Every structure is written in structure tokens, then in C-alpha cells.
Amino acid sequence: MDTSLDRSLASGYKSKSQIARVLIESWTSEHMYCPVCGWPRITKFPNNRAVADFYCPNCRNEFEQKSKNGAFGAKIVDGAYDTFIQRISSNDNPDFLMMSYSLEKMTVESMIFVPKFFFVPELVEKRKPLAENAQRAGWVGCNILFEKIPIQGRIPIIENHTPLNKTEVLRRVSQAQKSGRMIFQREVGCWIL
């Protein structure tokens, strides 16, 4: 797995956010395998799908990707609160791919897989509505409380721009799903180990 970003794909774009989006989406489509079943590539959904960016053509698992230029902090800014809560509470909620990258080095620095059962409403913070004079007055966004995702729920795929062994990643994901460990019990608010 090559962790280099292809700068040529961003030619013609001026906005830093558009450049980053094109580079990240292209890299993920070309290099990212399905961490659930091991299929060699995941496929991008059409743009503007709510809380789902990619899917596996083999196992049909869906993925929401969050990315940041630099390391993730305690919180990750996300979209509309109600839409996000509804999606992660649904029967077809997505797993998450958390990518940090460096536009300066043009590399993927890290990729973390977070299984869907770790994403519970308690990990989502409701932001204040936008002010009345804002273009989208009253709109309510959310933050993902990244620091509150248990370490067991952060399965590394790439660390320090070095891909980890795919077999080991798949083993850890499978173990988390099959064993029943690391499932958050909303009723009691504790982790079953």
C-alpha cells in the first residue's frame, strides 16, 4: 500500500479544502482495502450521501471517512447533528475510517478503523445553532468526541505513514466483531471485556 498522495490530481483546484477532498478520496478509492472482509478496494459512493462515503463491493459494508491535515485532536467537526445521530443509530450504520494526512509531505500519516458499534450517540456532541445572521441560521452541527472512543475501538491500518500488516488488521477487526468484546452496553454504560 502506497501512502503517497498524487499531487497531479489536484491540478486545476484552488481551494485547499477541495484539493484535500480530491486527494483523500482518490487515495482511498485506489489504495484502501475493506478492513471487514479484506476485499482489495472499497468504492466511493456518489457525493453528498449522508454519513457514508465508501462501501465494499464484496461484503456491502459502508464507511464514513473523516480526514484531517495533521493529527486528530479531542474533537472532530462533523455535519448536521440530527442526520448524524439518525444514521449511527440505524440498522445500516457505517464503520469509520479516520485518516490524518500531510499536505506538506503529500502522504497519508495514519488511518484508523473504528467499528460501527463504537459509534453511539454519547460520542457525538451537539453544537450550538448557527446565529440568526448566518447564511444557514439555526442549523445545528456536531462534533465527534474522538478522545472518548476507547483505544480498543481504534484499530490502526497505517501508523507513521507505514501500513500495518493487512492480515493482522483483519484479525483484529474479526475478533472485535465475533467475540462480542468491546461492545458498548448503552443500558449499563460500561464495556464488556
PDB file of C-alpha atoms in Angstrom:
ATOM      1  CA  MET A   1       0.000   0.000   0.000  1.00  0.00           C
ATOM      2  CA  ASP A   2       1.470   3.287  -1.146  1.00  0.00           C
ATOM      3  CA  THR A   3       0.846   6.140   1.318  1.00  0.00           C
ATOM      4  CA  SER A   4       1.793   8.924  -1.121  1.00  0.00           C
ATOM      5  CA  LEU A   5      -0.853  11.401  -2.269  1.00  0.00           C
ATOM      6  CA  ASP A   6      -0.897  12.169  -6.001  1.00  0.00           C
ATOM      7  CA  ARG A   7      -0.492  15.946  -6.284  1.00  0.00           C
ATOM      8  CA  SER A   8      -1.321  15.883 -10.017  1.00  0.00           C
ATOM      9  CA  LEU A   9      -4.953  15.010  -9.224  1.00  0.00           C
ATOM     10  CA  ALA A  10      -5.430  18.431  -7.610  1.00  0.00           C
ATOM     11  CA  SER A  11      -4.312  20.493 -10.595  1.00  0.00           C
ATOM     12  CA  GLY A  12      -6.993  22.979 -11.501  1.00  0.00           C
ATOM     13  CA  TYR A  13      -8.279  23.311  -7.920  1.00  0.00           C
ATOM     14  CA  LYS A  14      -7.544  26.424  -5.882  1.00  0.00           C
ATOM     15  CA  SER A  15      -9.434  25.844  -2.637  1.00  0.00           C
ATOM     16  CA  LYS A  16      -7.375  23.967  -0.032  1.00  0.00           C
ATOM     17  CA  SER A  17     -10.457  22.049   1.110  1.00  0.00           C
ATOM     18  CA  GLN A  18     -11.239  20.971  -2.475  1.00  0.00           C
ATOM     19  CA  ILE A  19      -7.622  19.947  -3.062  1.00  0.00           C
ATOM     20  CA  ALA A  20      -7.638  17.885   0.129  1.00  0.00           C
ATOM     21  CA  ARG A  21     -11.006  16.283  -0.721  1.00  0.00           C
ATOM     22  CA  VAL A  22      -9.849  15.236  -4.201  1.00  0.00           C
ATOM     23  CA  LEU A  23      -6.517  13.859  -2.944  1.00  0.00           C
ATOM     24  CA  ILE A  24      -8.035  11.967   0.002  1.00  0.00           C
ATOM     25  CA  GLU A  25     -10.987  10.481  -1.871  1.00  0.00           C
ATOM     26  CA  SER A  26      -8.738   9.418  -4.759  1.00  0.00           C
ATOM     27  CA  TRP A  27      -6.186   7.843  -2.429  1.00  0.00           C
ATOM     28  CA  THR A  28      -8.865   5.918  -0.517  1.00  0.00           C
ATOM     29  CA  SER A  29     -10.519   4.655  -3.724  1.00  0.00           C
ATOM     30  CA  GLU A  30      -7.208   3.490  -5.142  1.00  0.00           C
ATOM     31  CA  HIS A  31      -5.408   2.100  -2.085  1.00  0.00           C
ATOM     32  CA  MET A  32      -7.821   1.247   0.738  1.00  0.00           C
ATOM     33  CA  TYR A  33      -8.964  -2.348   1.195  1.00  0.00           C
ATOM     34  CA  CYS A  34     -12.048  -3.360   3.141  1.00  0.00           C
ATOM     35  CA  PRO A  35     -10.950  -3.833   6.770  1.00  0.00           C
ATOM     36  CA  VAL A  36     -14.009  -6.030   7.386  1.00  0.00           C
ATOM     37  CA  CYS A  37     -13.654  -8.702   4.659  1.00  0.00           C
ATOM     38  CA  GLY A  38     -10.265  -7.901   3.077  1.00  0.00           C
ATOM     39  CA  TRP A  39     -11.593  -7.070  -0.419  1.00  0.00           C
ATOM     40  CA  PRO A  40      -8.764  -5.277  -2.289  1.00  0.00           C
ATOM     41  CA  ARG A  41     -10.623  -1.975  -2.881  1.00  0.00           C
ATOM     42  CA  ILE A  42     -13.540  -0.040  -1.477  1.00  0.00           C
ATOM     43  CA  THR A  43     -15.765   2.049  -3.771  1.00  0.00           C
ATOM     44  CA  LYS A  44     -16.796   5.677  -3.426  1.00  0.00           C
ATOM     45  CA  PHE A  45     -20.487   6.497  -3.113  1.00  0.00           C
ATOM     46  CA  PRO A  46     -21.789   9.430  -5.169  1.00  0.00           C
ATOM     47  CA  ASN A  47     -21.165  12.786  -3.442  1.00  0.00           C
ATOM     48  CA  ASN A  48     -23.485  14.166  -0.754  1.00  0.00           C
ATOM     49  CA  ARG A  49     -24.656  10.864   0.689  1.00  0.00           C
ATOM     50  CA  ALA A  50     -25.433  11.308   4.394  1.00  0.00           C
ATOM     51  CA  VAL A  51     -22.793   9.747   6.681  1.00  0.00           C
ATOM     52  CA  ALA A  52     -21.406   7.292   4.116  1.00  0.00           C
ATOM     53  CA  ASP A  53     -18.514   7.884   1.739  1.00  0.00           C
ATOM     54  CA  PHE A  54     -17.407   4.414   0.634  1.00  0.00           C
ATOM     55  CA  TYR A  55     -18.686   0.840   0.520  1.00  0.00           C
ATOM     56  CA  CYS A  56     -17.213  -2.593  -0.046  1.00  0.00           C
ATOM     57  CA  PRO A  57     -18.483  -4.174  -3.288  1.00  0.00           C
ATOM     58  CA  ASN A  58     -17.961  -7.614  -1.724  1.00  0.00           C
ATOM     59  CA  CYS A  59     -19.466  -7.501   1.797  1.00  0.00           C
ATOM     60  CA  ARG A  60     -21.529  -4.293   1.208  1.00  0.00           C
ATOM     61  CA  ASN A  61     -20.202  -2.728   4.400  1.00  0.00           C
ATOM     62  CA  GLU A  62     -20.380   1.091   4.405  1.00  0.00           C
ATOM     63  CA  PHE A  63     -17.709   3.507   5.602  1.00  0.00           C
ATOM     64  CA  GLU A  64     -17.747   7.137   6.626  1.00  0.00           C
ATOM     65  CA  GLN A  65     -14.326   8.746   6.221  1.00  0.00           C
ATOM     66  CA  LYS A  66     -13.074  11.577   8.375  1.00  0.00           C
ATOM     67  CA  SER A  67      -9.780  13.191   7.488  1.00  0.00           C
ATOM     68  CA  LYS A  68      -7.579  15.948   8.802  1.00  0.00           C
ATOM     69  CA  ASN A  69      -4.373  17.643   7.730  1.00  0.00           C
ATOM     70  CA  GLY A  70      -2.361  16.786  10.848  1.00  0.00           C
ATOM     71  CA  ALA A  71      -3.220  14.717  13.898  1.00  0.00           C
ATOM     72  CA  PHE A  72      -6.751  14.412  15.241  1.00  0.00           C
ATOM     73  CA  GLY A  73      -7.479  16.337  18.403  1.00  0.00           C
ATOM     74  CA  ALA A  74     -10.069  15.673  21.077  1.00  0.00           C
ATOM     75  CA  LYS A  75     -12.959  16.525  18.737  1.00  0.00           C
ATOM     76  CA  ILE A  76     -13.689  16.086  15.042  1.00  0.00           C
ATOM     77  CA  VAL A  77     -16.047  18.613  13.462  1.00  0.00           C
ATOM     78  CA  ASP A  78     -18.849  16.937  11.544  1.00  0.00           C
ATOM     79  CA  GLY A  79     -22.093  17.791   9.747  1.00  0.00           C
ATOM     80  CA  ALA A  80     -25.708  18.050  10.821  1.00  0.00           C
ATOM     81  CA  TYR A  81     -26.335  16.681  14.311  1.00  0.00           C
ATOM     82  CA  ASP A  82     -29.781  15.126  13.697  1.00  0.00           C
ATOM     83  CA  THR A  83     -28.674  13.440  10.458  1.00  0.00           C
ATOM     84  CA  PHE A  84     -25.541  12.028  12.100  1.00  0.00           C
ATOM     85  CA  ILE A  85     -27.415  10.667  15.141  1.00  0.00           C
ATOM     86  CA  GLN A  86     -30.115   9.136  12.946  1.00  0.00           C
ATOM     87  CA  ARG A  87     -27.522   7.433  10.725  1.00  0.00           C
ATOM     88  CA  ILE A  88     -25.360   5.979  13.506  1.00  0.00           C
ATOM     89  CA  SER A  89     -28.493   4.736  15.296  1.00  0.00           C
ATOM     90  CA  SER A  90     -29.861   2.978  12.204  1.00  0.00           C
ATOM     91  CA  ASN A  91     -29.612  -0.718  11.343  1.00  0.00           C
ATOM     92  CA  ASP A  92     -27.203   0.026   8.480  1.00  0.00           C
ATOM     93  CA  ASN A  93     -24.894   2.408  10.323  1.00  0.00           C
ATOM     94  CA  PRO A  94     -21.393   2.773   8.850  1.00  0.00           C
ATOM     95  CA  ASP A  95     -17.975   1.918  10.166  1.00  0.00           C
ATOM     96  CA  PHE A  96     -15.497   4.811  10.257  1.00  0.00           C
ATOM     97  CA  LEU A  97     -12.123   5.412   8.621  1.00  0.00           C
ATOM     98  CA  MET A  98     -10.151   8.172  10.344  1.00  0.00           C
ATOM     99  CA  MET A  99      -7.295   9.469   8.210  1.00  0.00           C
ATOM    100  CA  SER A 100      -4.664  12.024   9.108  1.00  0.00           C
ATOM    101  CA  TYR A 101      -2.554  13.285   6.248  1.00  0.00           C
ATOM    102  CA  SER A 102       0.142  15.838   5.487  1.00  0.00           C
ATOM    103  CA  LEU A 103      -0.334  18.160   2.515  1.00  0.00           C
ATOM    104  CA  GLU A 104       3.204  19.403   3.093  1.00  0.00           C
ATOM    105  CA  LYS A 105       4.689  15.895   2.735  1.00  0.00           C
ATOM    106  CA  MET A 106       1.867  14.675   0.438  1.00  0.00           C
ATOM    107  CA  THR A 107       1.437  11.493   2.482  1.00  0.00           C
ATOM    108  CA  VAL A 108      -1.178   9.637   4.477  1.00  0.00           C
ATOM    109  CA  GLU A 109       0.196   9.749   8.010  1.00  0.00           C
ATOM    110  CA  SER A 110      -2.300   7.446   9.721  1.00  0.00           C
ATOM    111  CA  MET A 111      -5.527   5.539   9.086  1.00  0.00           C
ATOM    112  CA  ILE A 112      -7.619   4.199  11.939  1.00  0.00           C
ATOM    113  CA  PHE A 113     -10.615   1.903  11.558  1.00  0.00           C
ATOM    114  CA  VAL A 114     -13.381   2.410  14.129  1.00  0.00           C
ATOM    115  CA  PRO A 115     -16.035  -0.341  14.085  1.00  0.00           C
ATOM    116  CA  LYS A 116     -19.625   0.881  13.910  1.00  0.00           C
ATOM    117  CA  PHE A 117     -20.599  -0.490  17.309  1.00  0.00           C
ATOM    118  CA  PHE A 118     -18.306   2.058  18.960  1.00  0.00           C
ATOM    119  CA  PHE A 119     -20.265   4.939  17.479  1.00  0.00           C
ATOM    120  CA  VAL A 120     -23.037   5.594  19.951  1.00  0.00           C
ATOM    121  CA  PRO A 121     -24.850   8.906  20.497  1.00  0.00           C
ATOM    122  CA  GLU A 122     -22.794   9.520  23.641  1.00  0.00           C
ATOM    123  CA  LEU A 123     -19.752  10.096  21.396  1.00  0.00           C
ATOM    124  CA  VAL A 124     -21.474  12.895  19.483  1.00  0.00           C
ATOM    125  CA  GLU A 125     -21.613  16.434  20.807  1.00  0.00           C
ATOM    126  CA  LYS A 126     -24.365  18.775  19.648  1.00  0.00           C
ATOM    127  CA  ARG A 127     -23.034  22.201  18.658  1.00  0.00           C
ATOM    128  CA  LYS A 128     -24.835  25.488  19.168  1.00  0.00           C
ATOM    129  CA  PRO A 129     -27.202  26.523  16.352  1.00  0.00           C
ATOM    130  CA  LEU A 130     -25.785  28.989  13.848  1.00  0.00           C
ATOM    131  CA  ALA A 131     -26.597  32.622  14.631  1.00  0.00           C
ATOM    132  CA  GLU A 132     -29.619  34.336  13.131  1.00  0.00           C
ATOM    133  CA  ASN A 133     -27.425  36.406  10.822  1.00  0.00           C
ATOM    134  CA  ALA A 134     -25.650  33.304   9.439  1.00  0.00           C
ATOM    135  CA  GLN A 135     -26.403  32.075   5.929  1.00  0.00           C
ATOM    136  CA  ARG A 136     -27.857  28.846   7.386  1.00  0.00           C
ATOM    137  CA  ALA A 137     -29.351  30.385  10.527  1.00  0.00           C
ATOM    138  CA  GLY A 138     -30.445  27.818  13.107  1.00  0.00           C
ATOM    139  CA  TRP A 139     -28.504  24.937  11.541  1.00  0.00           C
ATOM    140  CA  VAL A 140     -27.091  22.580  14.207  1.00  0.00           C
ATOM    141  CA  GLY A 141     -23.850  20.708  13.608  1.00  0.00           C
ATOM    142  CA  CYS A 142     -21.992  18.186  15.717  1.00  0.00           C
ATOM    143  CA  ASN A 143     -18.565  17.113  16.909  1.00  0.00           C
ATOM    144  CA  ILE A 144     -17.311  13.549  17.212  1.00  0.00           C
ATOM    145  CA  LEU A 145     -15.666  13.177  20.619  1.00  0.00           C
ATOM    146  CA  PHE A 146     -12.621  11.357  19.271  1.00  0.00           C
ATOM    147  CA  GLU A 147     -10.858  11.277  22.636  1.00  0.00           C
ATOM    148  CA  LYS A 148     -13.778   9.265  24.090  1.00  0.00           C
ATOM    149  CA  ILE A 149     -13.514   6.419  21.585  1.00  0.00           C
ATOM    150  CA  PRO A 150     -11.914   3.602  23.598  1.00  0.00           C
ATOM    151  CA  ILE A 151      -8.445   2.628  22.470  1.00  0.00           C
ATOM    152  CA  GLN A 152      -9.782  -0.870  21.676  1.00  0.00           C
ATOM    153  CA  GLY A 153     -12.079   0.765  19.130  1.00  0.00           C
ATOM    154  CA  ARG A 154      -9.226   2.417  17.234  1.00  0.00           C
ATOM    155  CA  ILE A 155      -7.763  -0.299  15.029  1.00  0.00           C
ATOM    156  CA  PRO A 156      -4.705   1.088  13.195  1.00  0.00           C
ATOM    157  CA  ILE A 157      -4.275   0.417   9.472  1.00  0.00           C
ATOM    158  CA  ILE A 158      -1.473   2.958   8.879  1.00  0.00           C
ATOM    159  CA  GLU A 159       0.811   4.397  11.571  1.00  0.00           C
ATOM    160  CA  ASN A 160       3.564   6.987  10.938  1.00  0.00           C
ATOM    161  CA  HIS A 161       2.814   6.685   7.184  1.00  0.00           C
ATOM    162  CA  THR A 162       3.622   2.956   7.357  1.00  0.00           C
ATOM    163  CA  PRO A 163       0.880   0.417   6.502  1.00  0.00           C
ATOM    164  CA  LEU A 164       0.395  -2.321   9.067  1.00  0.00           C
ATOM    165  CA  ASN A 165       0.088  -5.987   8.148  1.00  0.00           C
ATOM    166  CA  LYS A 166      -3.298  -6.492   6.463  1.00  0.00           C
ATOM    167  CA  THR A 167      -3.746  -9.971   7.929  1.00  0.00           C
ATOM    168  CA  GLU A 168      -3.269  -8.590  11.439  1.00  0.00           C
ATOM    169  CA  VAL A 169      -5.714  -5.733  10.812  1.00  0.00           C
ATOM    170  CA  LEU A 170      -8.347  -8.190   9.534  1.00  0.00           C
ATOM    171  CA  ARG A 171      -7.732 -10.474  12.506  1.00  0.00           C
ATOM    172  CA  ARG A 172      -8.275  -7.645  14.978  1.00  0.00           C
ATOM    173  CA  VAL A 173     -11.451  -6.475  13.225  1.00  0.00           C
ATOM    174  CA  SER A 174     -12.818 -10.035  13.058  1.00  0.00           C
ATOM    175  CA  GLN A 175     -12.001 -10.657  16.695  1.00  0.00           C
ATOM    176  CA  ALA A 176     -13.806  -7.471  17.726  1.00  0.00           C
ATOM    177  CA  GLN A 177     -16.904  -8.412  15.729  1.00  0.00           C
ATOM    178  CA  LYS A 178     -17.124 -12.112  16.573  1.00  0.00           C
ATOM    179  CA  SER A 179     -16.118 -12.211  20.210  1.00  0.00           C
ATOM    180  CA  GLY A 180     -18.660  -9.712  21.485  1.00  0.00           C
ATOM    181  CA  ARG A 181     -15.834  -7.911  23.289  1.00  0.00           C
ATOM    182  CA  MET A 182     -15.708  -4.172  23.085  1.00  0.00           C
ATOM    183  CA  ILE A 183     -19.458  -3.820  22.576  1.00  0.00           C
ATOM    184  CA  PHE A 184     -20.795  -0.782  24.346  1.00  0.00           C
ATOM    185  CA  GLN A 185     -23.761  -1.566  26.556  1.00  0.00           C
ATOM    186  CA  ARG A 186     -25.869   1.584  26.432  1.00  0.00           C
ATOM    187  CA  GLU A 187     -28.148   0.430  29.222  1.00  0.00           C
ATOM    188  CA  VAL A 188     -25.390  -0.069  31.773  1.00  0.00           C
ATOM    189  CA  GLY A 189     -22.838   2.331  30.294  1.00  0.00           C
ATOM    190  CA  CYS A 190     -19.840   0.012  30.549  1.00  0.00           C
ATOM    191  CA  TRP A 191     -17.644  -2.099  28.352  1.00  0.00           C
ATOM    192  CA  ILE A 192     -17.932  -5.883  28.283  1.00  0.00           C
ATOM    193  CA  LEU A 193     -14.458  -7.375  28.260  1.00  0.00           C
TER     194      LEU A 193
END
